[in-house]
Structures are given as structure tokens and as C-alpha cells.
Coordinates of C-alpha atoms in Angstrom, one line a residue:
Chain A
D1 CA 213.1 234.3 25.3
Q2 CA 214.7 231.3 23.5
Q3 CA 218.4 232.0 23.5
V4 CA 219.2 228.7 21.8
K5 CA 217.2 227.8 18.7
Q6 CA 216.9 224.7 16.6
N7 CA 214.7 225.8 13.7
S8 CA 214.3 222.4 12.1
P9 CA 212.0 220.2 14.2
S10 CA 212.7 217.2 12.0
L11 CA 215.2 215.8 9.5
S12 CA 215.2 212.7 7.4
V13 CA 218.4 211.2 5.9
Q14 CA 219.2 208.1 4.0
E15 CA 221.5 205.6 5.7
G16 CA 225.2 206.2 4.8
R17 CA 224.6 209.9 3.9
I18 CA 225.6 212.9 6.0
S19 CA 223.2 214.3 8.6
I20 CA 223.6 218.0 9.4
L21 CA 221.8 219.4 12.4
N22 CA 221.8 223.2 13.0
C23 CA 221.6 225.4 16.1
D24 CA 221.6 229.1 16.5
Y25 CA 222.1 231.2 19.6
T26 CA 221.6 234.8 20.5
N27 CA 223.8 235.4 23.6
S28 CA 227.3 236.4 22.7
M29 CA 228.4 235.4 26.2
F30 CA 227.9 231.7 25.4
D31 CA 231.3 230.1 25.2
Y32 CA 230.6 226.4 25.7
F33 CA 228.3 224.2 23.6
L34 CA 227.1 220.7 23.8
W35 CA 225.0 218.2 21.8
Y36 CA 222.8 215.6 23.3
K37 CA 220.9 212.7 21.8
K38 CA 217.7 211.6 23.3
Y39 CA 215.7 208.4 22.7
P40 CA 212.0 208.2 23.8
A41 CA 211.5 207.4 27.5
E42 CA 215.2 208.0 28.2
G43 CA 217.3 210.9 29.4
P44 CA 219.5 212.8 27.0
T45 CA 222.9 211.3 26.4
F46 CA 225.9 213.6 26.0
L47 CA 227.5 213.4 22.5
I48 CA 230.1 216.0 21.9
S49 CA 231.1 219.5 23.1
I50 CA 233.0 222.4 21.8
S51 CA 234.4 225.5 23.5
S52 CA 234.5 228.9 21.9
I53 CA 238.3 228.8 21.5
K54 CA 237.8 226.1 18.8
D55 CA 235.8 226.1 15.6
K56 CA 235.7 222.3 15.2
N57 CA 235.7 219.2 17.3
E58 CA 235.6 215.6 16.1
D59 CA 234.7 212.4 17.8
G60 CA 234.3 209.4 15.5
R61 CA 231.4 209.9 13.2
F62 CA 230.4 213.1 15.0
T63 CA 231.8 216.5 14.2
V64 CA 230.6 219.8 15.7
F65 CA 231.4 223.1 13.9
L66 CA 231.2 226.5 15.6
N67 CA 230.8 229.8 13.8
K68 CA 231.1 232.5 16.5
S69 CA 230.5 235.4 14.2
A70 CA 227.3 233.9 13.0
K71 CA 226.4 232.5 16.4
H72 CA 225.8 229.2 14.8
L73 CA 226.8 225.7 15.4
S74 CA 226.2 222.5 13.6
L75 CA 226.5 218.7 14.2
H76 CA 227.6 216.5 11.3
I77 CA 227.0 212.8 11.5
V78 CA 228.9 210.8 8.8
P79 CA 227.9 208.2 7.8
S80 CA 224.4 208.2 9.3
Q81 CA 223.1 205.0 10.7
P82 CA 219.5 203.9 11.6
G83 CA 220.6 203.8 15.2
D84 CA 221.2 207.5 15.0
S85 CA 217.5 208.1 14.8
A86 CA 216.7 210.2 17.9
V87 CA 216.0 213.7 19.0
Y88 CA 219.1 215.9 19.1
F89 CA 219.4 218.9 21.4
C90 CA 222.0 221.6 21.4
A91 CA 222.9 223.4 24.6
A92 CA 224.9 226.4 25.4
S93 CA 226.4 228.1 28.5
A94 CA 228.4 231.0 29.6
S95 CA 231.4 230.5 31.9
T96 CA 230.1 233.4 33.9
G97 CA 226.6 231.8 34.2
N98 CA 225.2 228.8 36.1
Q99 CA 223.0 227.0 33.6
F100 CA 222.8 225.4 30.2
Y101 CA 220.3 226.7 27.8
F102 CA 218.7 224.0 25.5
G103 CA 217.2 224.2 22.1
T104 CA 213.8 222.6 21.4
G105 CA 215.4 219.7 19.6
T106 CA 215.6 218.2 16.1
S107 CA 214.1 214.8 15.4
L108 CA 216.4 212.9 13.1
T109 CA 215.2 209.8 11.2
V110 CA 217.8 207.8 9.3
I111 CA 216.1 205.7 6.6
P112 CA 217.6 202.3 6.0
Chain B
K1 CA 230.3 203.4 37.5
A2 CA 226.6 204.0 38.2
G3 CA 224.8 206.7 36.2
V4 CA 222.4 209.3 37.4
T5 CA 219.5 207.6 39.2
Q6 CA 216.0 209.2 39.4
T7 CA 213.2 207.8 41.4
P8 CA 210.4 207.2 40.8
R9 CA 210.3 206.6 37.0
Y10 CA 206.6 207.2 36.7
L11 CA 204.2 209.0 38.9
I12 CA 200.5 209.9 38.7
K13 CA 199.1 212.6 41.0
T14 CA 195.9 214.6 41.4
R15 CA 195.6 218.3 41.0
G16 CA 196.4 220.1 44.3
Q17 CA 198.6 217.4 45.6
Q18 CA 202.4 217.7 46.1
V19 CA 205.2 215.5 44.9
T20 CA 208.8 214.9 45.7
L21 CA 211.2 213.6 43.1
S22 CA 214.7 212.2 43.9
C23 CA 218.0 212.2 42.1
S24 CA 221.2 210.5 42.9
P25 CA 224.1 211.9 40.9
I26 CA 227.1 210.0 39.6
S27 CA 229.6 209.4 42.4
G28 CA 232.0 212.3 42.7
H29 CA 229.6 214.7 40.9
R30 CA 228.7 217.7 43.1
S31 CA 226.6 219.7 40.7
V32 CA 223.0 218.7 40.1
S33 CA 220.5 220.5 37.8
W34 CA 216.9 219.9 37.2
Y35 CA 215.0 220.4 33.9
Q36 CA 211.4 220.1 32.8
Q37 CA 210.6 218.7 29.4
T38 CA 207.1 219.0 27.9
P39 CA 205.9 218.0 24.4
G40 CA 207.2 220.3 21.8
Q41 CA 209.5 222.1 24.2
G42 CA 213.1 221.9 24.8
L43 CA 214.5 221.3 28.3
Q44 CA 213.5 224.1 30.5
F45 CA 215.9 224.8 33.4
L46 CA 214.5 224.6 36.9
F47 CA 217.4 225.0 39.2
E48 CA 221.0 224.0 39.9
Y49 CA 222.7 223.0 43.1
F50 CA 226.3 222.8 43.9
S51 CA 227.7 221.8 47.3
E52 CA 224.2 222.0 48.9
T53 CA 223.6 225.6 47.6
Q54 CA 221.2 226.7 45.0
R55 CA 223.2 228.6 42.5
N56 CA 220.6 229.4 40.0
K57 CA 216.9 229.2 39.4
G58 CA 214.9 229.2 36.2
N59 CA 211.7 231.0 35.5
F60 CA 209.3 228.8 37.4
P61 CA 206.8 229.6 40.1
G62 CA 207.6 229.2 43.8
R63 CA 205.6 226.0 43.9
F64 CA 208.8 224.4 42.4
S65 CA 211.5 224.0 45.0
G66 CA 214.5 221.8 45.6
R67 CA 217.4 221.0 47.8
Q68 CA 220.7 219.1 47.8
F69 CA 222.1 217.0 50.6
S70 CA 225.6 216.7 51.8
N71 CA 226.1 213.5 49.8
S72 CA 225.1 215.5 46.6
R73 CA 221.7 213.7 46.3
S74 CA 219.0 216.1 45.4
E75 CA 215.2 216.3 45.6
M76 CA 212.8 218.6 43.9
N77 CA 209.3 219.3 45.2
V78 CA 206.3 220.6 43.5
S79 CA 203.4 221.7 45.6
T80 CA 199.8 222.4 44.7
L81 CA 200.1 220.4 41.4
E82 CA 198.4 221.7 38.3
L83 CA 197.6 219.9 35.1
G84 CA 200.3 221.8 33.3
D85 CA 202.9 220.4 35.5
S86 CA 202.6 217.1 33.7
A87 CA 206.0 216.6 32.1
L88 CA 209.2 214.6 32.1
Y89 CA 211.5 215.9 34.9
L90 CA 215.1 215.3 34.2
C91 CA 218.0 215.5 36.6
A92 CA 221.6 216.0 35.4
S93 CA 224.8 215.8 37.3
S94 CA 228.3 217.1 36.6
I95 CA 231.6 217.3 38.3
A96 CA 231.3 221.0 38.5
P97 CA 229.1 223.7 37.1
N98 CA 229.4 224.4 33.4
T99 CA 230.9 221.0 32.6
E100 CA 229.3 218.1 30.7
A101 CA 226.1 217.1 32.4
F102 CA 225.0 213.5 32.5
F103 CA 221.3 212.9 32.6
G104 CA 219.1 210.4 34.4
Q105 CA 216.2 208.7 32.7
G106 CA 213.8 211.1 34.1
T107 CA 210.6 210.9 36.1
R108 CA 207.4 211.0 34.1
L109 CA 204.9 213.0 36.1
T110 CA 201.2 212.9 35.1
V111 CA 198.8 215.2 36.9
V112 CA 195.1 214.3 36.6

């Protein structure tokens, strides 16, 4: 049972434009969400997180939005750069639980 | 500050053999989690250790086991290897459960 879903396996965006990566979850107990970026042959790198008490968190070019009623979060990258080309995973956890649940990832390609 | 170190980086084993993978967390991190990543799949949670205790285990057969030592280093063991165990095994450490996890580069296991 996939509790965290990333329904777009891939996304292509022109350099300088906005990249929007989406993530949906089913468990209403999830209250902490993270985004990771992964290059081939490397482990995932932590990007940004958000707790359920917020609906937005920014860090430089990266902004995560959380819509609790829709059980949806998104990662915005503005402006997109070729170095952003990677696989992006969203993850969620419940403060009462002991693990993170990961989505299957979205492969982002930023075209120069 | 050194990151999460996983050894070995690459491993080739034969069906039926057993394998032990090692993970050294970031200094000061007491929580270690293990994940399996296979092509087309997200990160599948294996288990999580905190202060030498396994706090949670994912939906994997008993052939997969792990442990954590007093210095927070962790090992995972897979016995009676099957072809389907071929995957990237990732270790992540965090200061405490349910906080940002930092991943190692992974161990690429190939079972032939």
C-alpha cells in the first residue's frame, strides 16, 4: 500500500522556468514532510522540509507547499537550472510513528 | 563533519550466500534507518534503530536483519540471497527519530 504517491514519473522544464513537483499522501496522521534530491549512483540529499503546522516553507530557490485538506504537497524550484536535473523524492512521517514513507520519485530534466 | 559512510560501495554475491553491509552515521546521530531501492521503486523501508534498539521494521522477510552498536554504527545482514535482492541499499542517519535523515551513498548489491 503506497501511502505516498508521486504520480508523475518524469518532468521536463526549460532552464529559467519554474519546476513544480507534486506529491500526494493518504495517511492523515502524517505531519512531517521532506523532499530529497538524488543523482545517479549517489544517496538522496535532503532539500527541504515542512511540518503540518505550516503551509509553506522557503529555502532559496526551493519552496514547499502543503495542502493538508487535499493531502497534497508540492515542491517549486524557481528558476530551474540544469544542475537541478535529478530524481526528486517526497517523504512523509507521523510523529507517532517510527519511519519515513517515500514516494517513487519524479525524474526532473532541466533543458538548457 | 563527515557524512554517512556505507561500506562496501559495490558487492557481487551468488544466490544462497549471505551478505553484511555496514553503515557509520554522522557523529552525534543516534538513529539509523535502512532502505532498499530497486529500479522503478521508491525507497522501501527496511528497519530503524535508535540507541541499539530496533524500533520499527518494514515488510521484508526474516532473511533481512540488522543491528546497531553502542557507537551508533549499524550493520544489516541478508541471508540466503535471492536474485530479487539485487538493489541499492541505503542507510540514513538522524539525530533522533522523525527528524531530517541524511543518507549515505549506498551499497549496490548484485546477486547472480
